[in-house]
Amino acid sequence: MKHHREFEIPWFGLKDGMHEYRFQVTDKVIEELGYEHPDFDHLDTAVLLKLDKHNGFLQLHFDIDGHVDVPCDRCGDTFRMRLWDEFDLIVKFTGENEEGEEDEEEEADIVFVPRSETILDVSEWVYEFIMLSMPLQHIHPDKEDGTPGCNPEALKLLDKMSGADEAKKRLWSGLDQFKDLDEPEKN
């Protein structure tokens, strides 16, 4: 992972209260940070970070909003998918020798940072939250008239292939009568 100064927040000099940071993240920025990106192109995402500083901890709220080009899982054609989500994270400061690992396992949304770290690098969290905002299934959204947004030719081919599966099932259906036969005894 490479450092990108725009994602570094000098928390030590901040006054208590709310602070906002905006990041524009593209697939080029993801590559510059040294992260691999799966099957997508033309990532264009705006990340709004609201940082609420308190004595001894920070409350972080990430708003993800943007678009990315991904291949459709159904038809294979590329389409523009909207990304949006919200994530909350609490950063607690520890002493030099304190680790806080026991609490970290119990509370996944809490991160422990040594007080000696005066700059908070949020690039890893920004990357993770963008990846988490992508749905697991990438399917064209339906058109306004309710029809599927997928390539019609691919949908026709998929319908034909699903009919072929039914024909295979019928071909082997006669063998069902032999399922419950006992095995012959071996001497």
Short mmCIF file of C-alpha atoms in Angstrom, two decimals:
data_model
loop_
_atom_site.label_atom_id
_atom_site.label_comp_id
_atom_site.label_asym_id
_atom_site.label_seq_id
_atom_site.Cartn_x
_atom_site.Cartn_y
_atom_site.Cartn_z
CA MET A 1 0.00 0.00 0.00
CA LYS A 2 1.32 3.41 -0.98
CA HIS A 3 0.59 6.60 0.90
CA HIS A 4 -1.60 9.26 -0.66
CA ARG A 5 -1.40 12.53 1.27
CA GLU A 6 -4.97 13.54 0.49
CA PHE A 7 -6.20 10.67 2.73
CA GLU A 8 -4.06 11.67 5.71
CA ILE A 9 -5.85 13.62 8.44
CA PRO A 10 -3.75 15.38 11.11
CA TRP A 11 -6.13 14.70 14.01
CA PHE A 12 -3.82 15.91 16.75
CA GLY A 13 -4.30 19.62 16.00
CA LEU A 14 -8.05 19.46 15.38
CA LYS A 15 -10.48 21.14 17.74
CA ASP A 16 -13.21 19.03 19.31
CA GLY A 17 -16.34 18.90 17.19
CA MET A 18 -17.43 18.09 13.65
CA HIS A 19 -15.07 18.24 10.64
CA GLU A 20 -15.84 17.26 7.03
CA TYR A 21 -13.51 15.83 4.39
CA ARG A 22 -14.35 15.03 0.77
CA PHE A 23 -12.49 12.54 -1.38
CA GLN A 24 -12.94 11.87 -5.09
CA VAL A 25 -11.92 8.26 -5.72
CA THR A 26 -11.37 6.81 -9.19
CA ASP A 27 -9.93 3.50 -10.32
CA LYS A 28 -6.67 5.39 -10.98
CA VAL A 29 -6.53 6.46 -7.31
CA ILE A 30 -7.19 2.85 -6.24
CA GLU A 31 -4.23 1.70 -8.38
CA GLU A 32 -2.00 4.52 -7.08
CA LEU A 33 -2.74 3.40 -3.53
CA GLY A 34 -1.55 -0.07 -4.49
CA TYR A 35 -4.89 -1.85 -4.12
CA GLU A 36 -6.13 -4.33 -6.66
CA HIS A 37 -9.60 -3.88 -7.99
CA PRO A 38 -11.70 -6.78 -9.19
CA ASP A 39 -13.72 -6.77 -12.37
CA PHE A 40 -14.68 -3.11 -12.75
CA ASP A 41 -13.75 -0.03 -14.77
CA HIS A 42 -14.35 3.70 -14.60
CA LEU A 43 -14.86 3.98 -10.87
CA ASP A 44 -16.04 7.47 -10.00
CA THR A 45 -16.97 7.80 -6.35
CA ALA A 46 -17.38 10.70 -3.97
CA VAL A 47 -16.68 9.92 -0.32
CA LEU A 48 -17.86 12.34 2.36
CA LEU A 49 -16.18 11.76 5.71
CA LYS A 50 -17.71 13.40 8.77
CA LEU A 51 -15.22 13.29 11.63
CA ASP A 52 -16.50 14.14 15.09
CA LYS A 53 -13.53 14.63 17.43
CA HIS A 54 -13.99 13.95 21.13
CA ASN A 55 -11.50 13.72 23.97
CA GLY A 56 -9.86 10.31 23.52
CA PHE A 57 -11.72 9.10 20.43
CA LEU A 58 -13.01 10.01 16.96
CA GLN A 59 -16.37 9.15 15.43
CA LEU A 60 -16.10 8.67 11.67
CA HIS A 61 -19.08 8.51 9.31
CA PHE A 62 -18.38 7.65 5.65
CA ASP A 63 -20.97 8.41 2.93
CA ILE A 64 -20.21 6.63 -0.35
CA ASP A 65 -21.87 7.82 -3.57
CA GLY A 66 -20.79 7.10 -7.12
CA HIS A 67 -20.79 4.82 -10.14
CA VAL A 68 -18.72 2.03 -11.60
CA ASP A 69 -18.82 0.00 -14.84
CA VAL A 70 -19.19 -3.74 -14.17
CA PRO A 71 -20.06 -6.79 -16.29
CA CYS A 72 -23.57 -8.12 -15.77
CA ASP A 73 -23.66 -11.53 -14.08
CA ARG A 74 -26.64 -12.57 -16.23
CA CYS A 75 -25.84 -11.42 -19.77
CA GLY A 76 -22.15 -10.43 -19.61
CA ASP A 77 -22.63 -6.91 -21.02
CA THR A 78 -21.05 -4.02 -19.14
CA PHE A 79 -23.33 -1.52 -17.44
CA ARG A 80 -23.02 1.50 -15.15
CA MET A 81 -23.90 0.53 -11.56
CA ARG A 82 -24.64 3.03 -8.81
CA LEU A 83 -22.74 2.75 -5.54
CA TRP A 84 -24.05 4.20 -2.29
CA ASP A 85 -23.75 3.25 1.33
CA GLU A 86 -22.93 4.59 4.79
CA PHE A 87 -20.41 3.27 7.29
CA ASP A 88 -19.57 4.27 10.86
CA LEU A 89 -16.27 3.73 12.60
CA ILE A 90 -14.92 4.72 16.00
CA VAL A 91 -11.21 5.37 16.46
CA LYS A 92 -10.00 5.07 20.05
CA PHE A 93 -6.57 6.26 21.09
CA THR A 94 -4.38 4.06 23.24
CA GLY A 95 -1.13 4.59 25.13
CA GLU A 96 2.23 3.54 23.71
CA ASN A 97 2.18 0.02 25.18
CA GLU A 98 -1.57 -0.62 25.11
CA GLU A 99 -2.91 -2.77 22.31
CA GLY A 100 -6.66 -3.12 22.85
CA GLU A 101 -6.79 -6.32 20.80
CA GLU A 102 -9.27 -8.05 23.12
CA ASP A 103 -11.85 -5.31 22.67
CA GLU A 104 -11.15 -5.10 18.93
CA GLU A 105 -12.32 -8.68 18.38
CA GLU A 106 -15.58 -8.04 20.20
CA GLU A 107 -16.38 -4.71 18.55
CA ALA A 108 -15.64 -4.75 14.81
CA ASP A 109 -16.50 -1.06 14.28
CA ILE A 110 -13.84 0.16 16.71
CA VAL A 111 -10.22 0.70 15.71
CA PHE A 112 -7.42 1.32 18.18
CA VAL A 113 -4.65 3.74 17.24
CA PRO A 114 -1.64 4.69 19.40
CA ARG A 115 -1.64 8.30 20.59
CA SER A 116 1.84 8.66 19.11
CA GLU A 117 0.27 8.48 15.62
CA THR A 118 -0.64 12.12 15.00
CA ILE A 119 -1.86 11.54 11.44
CA LEU A 120 -4.78 9.27 10.63
CA ASP A 121 -4.54 7.63 7.18
CA VAL A 122 -8.10 6.78 6.08
CA SER A 123 -7.20 5.43 2.62
CA GLU A 124 -7.59 1.77 3.64
CA TRP A 125 -11.04 2.41 5.12
CA VAL A 126 -12.12 4.41 2.07
CA TYR A 127 -11.05 1.52 -0.18
CA GLU A 128 -12.74 -1.11 1.99
CA PHE A 129 -15.99 0.83 2.25
CA ILE A 130 -16.12 1.42 -1.51
CA MET A 131 -15.64 -2.32 -2.08
CA LEU A 132 -18.31 -3.10 0.53
CA SER A 133 -20.76 -0.72 -1.16
CA MET A 134 -20.68 -2.86 -4.33
CA PRO A 135 -23.50 -5.41 -4.39
CA LEU A 136 -22.43 -9.04 -4.64
CA GLN A 137 -24.70 -9.60 -7.62
CA HIS A 138 -24.24 -7.34 -10.66
CA ILE A 139 -27.40 -7.44 -12.79
CA HIS A 140 -28.73 -4.78 -15.14
CA PRO A 141 -31.52 -2.80 -13.49
CA ASP A 142 -34.95 -3.21 -15.06
CA LYS A 143 -36.06 -0.65 -17.63
CA GLU A 144 -38.82 1.85 -16.84
CA ASP A 145 -41.43 -0.40 -18.49
CA GLY A 146 -40.46 -3.30 -16.19
CA THR A 147 -38.60 -5.41 -18.76
CA PRO A 148 -35.11 -6.70 -17.93
CA GLY A 149 -32.26 -4.34 -18.83
CA CYS A 150 -30.06 -7.22 -19.98
CA ASN A 151 -29.06 -7.91 -23.58
CA PRO A 152 -32.19 -9.50 -25.20
CA GLU A 153 -30.10 -11.88 -27.33
CA ALA A 154 -28.32 -13.19 -24.24
CA LEU A 155 -31.66 -13.66 -22.46
CA LYS A 156 -33.00 -15.67 -25.43
CA LEU A 157 -29.91 -17.87 -25.34
CA LEU A 158 -30.30 -18.40 -21.58
CA ASP A 159 -33.95 -19.41 -22.11
CA LYS A 160 -32.90 -21.95 -24.76
CA MET A 161 -30.23 -23.37 -22.46
CA SER A 162 -32.66 -23.74 -19.57
CA GLY A 163 -34.97 -25.73 -21.91
CA ALA A 164 -32.04 -28.03 -22.75
CA ASP A 165 -31.65 -28.84 -19.05
CA GLU A 166 -35.29 -29.98 -18.93
CA ALA A 167 -34.69 -32.28 -21.91
CA LYS A 168 -31.67 -33.83 -20.14
CA LYS A 169 -33.76 -34.41 -17.03
CA ARG A 170 -36.41 -36.20 -19.07
CA LEU A 171 -33.73 -38.32 -20.77
CA TRP A 172 -32.52 -39.71 -17.44
CA SER A 173 -35.89 -39.80 -15.69
CA GLY A 174 -36.40 -43.50 -16.54
CA LEU A 175 -33.46 -44.40 -14.32
CA ASP A 176 -35.32 -43.16 -11.23
CA GLN A 177 -36.94 -46.60 -10.86
CA PHE A 178 -33.55 -48.13 -10.09
CA LYS A 179 -32.63 -45.72 -7.27
CA ASP A 180 -34.09 -47.78 -4.44
CA LEU A 181 -32.77 -51.18 -5.48
CA ASP A 182 -30.58 -52.88 -2.93
CA GLU A 183 -27.01 -53.66 -3.84
CA PRO A 184 -26.39 -57.34 -4.58
CA GLU A 185 -24.63 -59.23 -1.83
CA LYS A 186 -20.92 -59.81 -2.31
CA ASN A 187 -19.39 -63.16 -1.40
#
